[in-house]
CSV table of C-alpha atoms in Angstrom, one decimal:
chain,number,residue,atom,x,y,z
O,62,UNK,CA,55.7,-112.9,-34.0
O,63,UNK,CA,57.5,-115.7,-32.0
O,64,UNK,CA,59.1,-113.1,-29.7
O,65,UNK,CA,55.7,-111.5,-29.2
O,66,UNK,CA,54.2,-114.8,-28.1
O,67,UNK,CA,57.1,-115.6,-25.9
O,68,UNK,CA,56.9,-112.1,-24.2
O,69,UNK,CA,53.2,-112.5,-23.8
O,70,UNK,CA,53.5,-115.9,-22.2
O,71,UNK,CA,56.3,-114.8,-20.0
O,72,UNK,CA,54.3,-111.8,-18.8
O,73,UNK,CA,51.2,-113.9,-18.2
O,74,UNK,CA,53.1,-116.4,-16.1
O,75,UNK,CA,54.8,-113.6,-14.1
O,76,UNK,CA,51.5,-111.7,-13.5
O,77,UNK,CA,49.8,-114.9,-12.4
O,78,UNK,CA,52.5,-115.6,-9.8
O,79,UNK,CA,52.3,-112.0,-8.6
O,80,UNK,CA,48.6,-112.2,-8.3
O,81,UNK,CA,48.8,-115.4,-6.3
O,82,UNK,CA,51.3,-113.9,-3.9
O,83,UNK,CA,49.4,-110.6,-3.5
O,84,UNK,CA,46.0,-112.2,-3.1
O,85,UNK,CA,47.4,-114.4,-0.3
O,86,UNK,CA,49.0,-111.5,1.4
O,87,UNK,CA,45.9,-109.2,1.1
O,88,UNK,CA,43.7,-112.0,2.4
O,89,UNK,CA,45.9,-112.8,5.4
O,90,UNK,CA,46.2,-109.2,6.3
O,91,UNK,CA,42.5,-108.4,6.0
O,92,UNK,CA,41.6,-111.6,7.9
O,93,UNK,CA,44.0,-110.8,10.7
O,94,UNK,CA,42.6,-107.3,11.0
O,95,UNK,CA,39.0,-108.3,10.9
O,96,UNK,CA,39.3,-111.3,13.2
O,97,UNK,CA,39.6,-109.1,16.3
O,98,UNK,CA,37.7,-106.0,15.1
O,99,UNK,CA,34.1,-105.0,15.6
O,100,UNK,CA,31.6,-104.8,12.8
O,101,UNK,CA,31.8,-101.0,12.5
O,102,UNK,CA,35.6,-101.0,12.0
O,103,UNK,CA,35.2,-104.0,9.7
O,104,UNK,CA,32.9,-101.9,7.5
O,105,UNK,CA,35.5,-99.2,7.3
O,106,UNK,CA,38.1,-101.8,6.2
O,107,UNK,CA,35.8,-103.2,3.5
O,108,UNK,CA,35.1,-99.8,2.1
O,109,UNK,CA,38.9,-99.0,2.2
O,110,UNK,CA,39.6,-102.1,0.2
O,111,UNK,CA,36.9,-101.1,-2.3
O,112,UNK,CA,38.6,-97.6,-2.6
O,113,UNK,CA,41.9,-99.2,-3.3
O,114,UNK,CA,40.4,-101.2,-6.2
O,115,UNK,CA,38.8,-98.1,-7.6
O,116,UNK,CA,42.0,-96.0,-7.3
O,117,UNK,CA,44.1,-98.6,-9.1
O,118,UNK,CA,41.4,-99.0,-11.8
O,119,UNK,CA,41.7,-95.3,-12.4
O,120,UNK,CA,45.5,-95.5,-12.7
O,121,UNK,CA,45.1,-98.5,-15.1
O,122,UNK,CA,42.7,-96.6,-17.4
O,123,UNK,CA,44.7,-93.4,-17.2
O,124,UNK,CA,47.8,-95.2,-18.2
O,125,UNK,CA,46.2,-96.3,-21.5
O,126,UNK,CA,44.7,-92.9,-22.2
O,127,UNK,CA,47.7,-90.7,-21.4
O,128,UNK,CA,49.8,-89.7,-24.4
O,129,UNK,CA,53.6,-89.9,-24.2
O,130,UNK,CA,54.5,-86.6,-25.8
O,131,UNK,CA,53.9,-84.3,-22.8
O,132,UNK,CA,56.1,-86.5,-20.6
O,133,UNK,CA,58.9,-86.5,-23.1
O,134,UNK,CA,58.9,-82.7,-23.0
O,135,UNK,CA,58.8,-82.6,-19.2
O,136,UNK,CA,61.5,-85.2,-18.9
O,137,UNK,CA,63.8,-83.2,-21.2
O,138,UNK,CA,63.4,-80.3,-18.7
O,139,UNK,CA,64.3,-82.7,-15.8
O,140,UNK,CA,60.9,-82.4,-14.1
O,141,UNK,CA,60.7,-84.8,-11.2
O,142,UNK,CA,58.4,-87.7,-12.0
O,143,UNK,CA,58.2,-87.0,-15.7
O,144,UNK,CA,60.5,-89.8,-16.7
O,145,UNK,CA,58.6,-92.3,-14.6
O,146,UNK,CA,55.3,-91.1,-16.1
O,147,UNK,CA,56.8,-91.6,-19.6
O,148,UNK,CA,57.7,-95.2,-18.7
O,149,UNK,CA,54.2,-95.8,-17.4
O,150,UNK,CA,52.7,-94.5,-20.7
O,151,UNK,CA,55.2,-96.5,-22.8
O,152,UNK,CA,54.2,-99.7,-20.8
O,153,UNK,CA,50.5,-98.9,-20.6
O,154,UNK,CA,49.3,-102.4,-21.4
O,155,UNK,CA,51.3,-103.9,-18.5
O,156,UNK,CA,50.5,-101.1,-16.1
O,157,UNK,CA,46.8,-101.4,-16.9
O,158,UNK,CA,46.9,-105.2,-16.5
O,159,UNK,CA,48.6,-104.9,-13.1
O,160,UNK,CA,46.5,-102.0,-11.7
O,161,UNK,CA,43.1,-102.7,-13.2
O,162,UNK,CA,43.2,-106.5,-13.4
O,163,UNK,CA,45.5,-107.7,-10.7
O,164,UNK,CA,45.0,-105.2,-7.9
O,165,UNK,CA,41.4,-104.4,-9.0
O,166,UNK,CA,40.3,-108.1,-9.1
O,167,UNK,CA,42.1,-108.9,-5.9
O,168,UNK,CA,40.4,-106.0,-4.1
O,169,UNK,CA,37.1,-107.3,-5.4
O,170,UNK,CA,37.7,-110.8,-4.1
O,171,UNK,CA,39.1,-109.7,-0.7
O,172,UNK,CA,36.4,-107.1,-0.2
O,173,UNK,CA,33.8,-109.9,-0.7
O,174,UNK,CA,35.5,-112.2,1.8
O,175,UNK,CA,35.9,-109.3,4.3
O,176,UNK,CA,32.2,-108.4,3.8
O,177,UNK,CA,31.2,-111.9,4.8
O,178,UNK,CA,33.2,-111.6,8.0
O,179,UNK,CA,31.7,-108.2,8.8
O,180,UNK,CA,28.2,-109.5,8.3
O,181,UNK,CA,28.9,-112.4,10.6
O,182,UNK,CA,30.2,-110.0,13.3
O,183,UNK,CA,27.1,-107.8,12.9
O,184,UNK,CA,24.7,-110.7,13.1
O,185,UNK,CA,26.4,-111.9,16.3
O,186,UNK,CA,26.4,-108.4,17.8
O,187,UNK,CA,22.6,-108.2,17.1
O,188,UNK,CA,22.1,-111.6,18.8
O,189,UNK,CA,21.3,-113.5,15.6
O,190,UNK,CA,22.8,-116.8,14.7
O,191,UNK,CA,24.7,-117.8,11.6
O,192,UNK,CA,22.2,-118.8,9.0
O,193,UNK,CA,19.3,-117.0,10.6
O,194,UNK,CA,16.9,-114.8,8.6
O,195,UNK,CA,18.5,-111.6,10.0
O,196,UNK,CA,21.9,-112.8,9.0
O,197,UNK,CA,20.7,-113.6,5.5
O,198,UNK,CA,19.0,-110.2,5.0
O,199,UNK,CA,22.1,-108.3,6.3
O,200,UNK,CA,24.4,-110.4,4.1
O,201,UNK,CA,22.3,-109.7,0.9
O,202,UNK,CA,22.1,-105.9,1.7
O,203,UNK,CA,25.8,-105.5,2.6
O,204,UNK,CA,27.0,-107.5,-0.3
O,205,UNK,CA,24.8,-105.5,-2.7
O,206,UNK,CA,26.0,-102.2,-1.3
O,207,UNK,CA,29.7,-103.3,-1.6
O,208,UNK,CA,29.1,-104.4,-5.2
O,209,UNK,CA,27.2,-101.2,-6.1
O,210,UNK,CA,30.0,-99.0,-4.6
O,211,UNK,CA,32.6,-101.0,-6.5
O,212,UNK,CA,31.0,-100.9,-9.9
O,213,UNK,CA,29.7,-97.3,-9.4
O,214,UNK,CA,33.1,-96.1,-8.2
O,215,UNK,CA,34.9,-97.7,-11.1
O,216,UNK,CA,32.4,-96.2,-13.6
O,217,UNK,CA,33.0,-92.8,-12.2
O,218,UNK,CA,36.7,-93.4,-12.0
O,219,UNK,CA,37.0,-94.3,-15.7
O,220,UNK,CA,35.4,-91.0,-16.6
O,221,UNK,CA,37.9,-89.1,-14.4
O,222,UNK,CA,40.8,-91.3,-15.7
O,223,UNK,CA,40.1,-90.5,-19.3
O,224,UNK,CA,39.4,-86.8,-18.8
O,225,UNK,CA,42.5,-86.3,-16.5
O,226,UNK,CA,44.8,-89.0,-17.8
O,227,UNK,CA,47.9,-86.9,-18.2
O,228,UNK,CA,47.6,-85.3,-14.8
O,229,UNK,CA,46.9,-88.6,-13.0
O,230,UNK,CA,49.9,-90.4,-14.6
O,231,UNK,CA,52.2,-87.5,-13.8
O,232,UNK,CA,51.2,-87.6,-10.2
O,233,UNK,CA,51.8,-91.4,-10.1
O,234,UNK,CA,55.2,-90.7,-11.7
O,235,UNK,CA,56.0,-88.2,-9.0
O,236,UNK,CA,55.1,-90.7,-6.4
O,237,UNK,CA,57.3,-93.4,-7.9
O,238,UNK,CA,60.1,-90.8,-8.2
O,239,UNK,CA,59.7,-90.0,-4.6
O,240,UNK,CA,59.8,-93.7,-3.6
O,241,UNK,CA,63.0,-94.2,-5.5
O,242,UNK,CA,64.8,-91.1,-4.2
O,243,UNK,CA,63.7,-91.3,-0.6
O,244,UNK,CA,63.2,-95.0,0.0
O,245,UNK,CA,65.4,-96.5,-2.8
O,246,UNK,CA,62.4,-98.5,-4.1
O,247,UNK,CA,62.3,-98.9,-7.8
O,248,UNK,CA,59.1,-100.3,-9.3
O,249,UNK,CA,59.7,-99.5,-13.0
O,250,UNK,CA,62.2,-101.1,-15.3
O,251,UNK,CA,64.0,-98.1,-16.7
O,252,UNK,CA,65.7,-100.1,-19.4
O,253,UNK,CA,62.2,-100.7,-21.0
O,254,UNK,CA,62.0,-97.4,-22.8
O,255,UNK,CA,61.1,-98.6,-26.2
O,256,UNK,CA,57.6,-99.6,-27.4
O,257,UNK,CA,57.2,-103.1,-28.6
O,258,UNK,CA,56.3,-103.0,-32.3
O,259,UNK,CA,53.4,-105.1,-33.5
């Protein structure tokens, strides 16, 4: 039990630091892109950020829903990506936490900040001032649309993730395998192959 608590606290601290760094990076990049962009391109950037959040939420849910057994059989046959998919399934709690919580929540925060910038650009393009009635109306509408797309996209994504969990995680495993082979980038700890017993 003590080891369980220690591992949980260690993971919580690590994921908090990762979230801090990634949130800062995403905010800096999105702000830099939007600062010199028009409102139309800004809308595209906002919706792209929303899509990133939805996609990672799908991966997080699929990781918890995908069984390990098919990946064991595929890995035994040396199928590319099967071993990585097996590791994702074995570490489903951490993968889900990172994908759905870290990336998903960061995407939500950054998309909200970016939406405010786009609304301001749109108001200025229409000749309205910051704080005007037009700015207020556009802000409410655009924020509501972004929120609706985020929640609706994640709701649909969860259905897809549960129905196609094995296929989704296998494709993610193939992508990670490709990263390692072509770019020498390893994102999974291949020593962590045993499930933690409760």
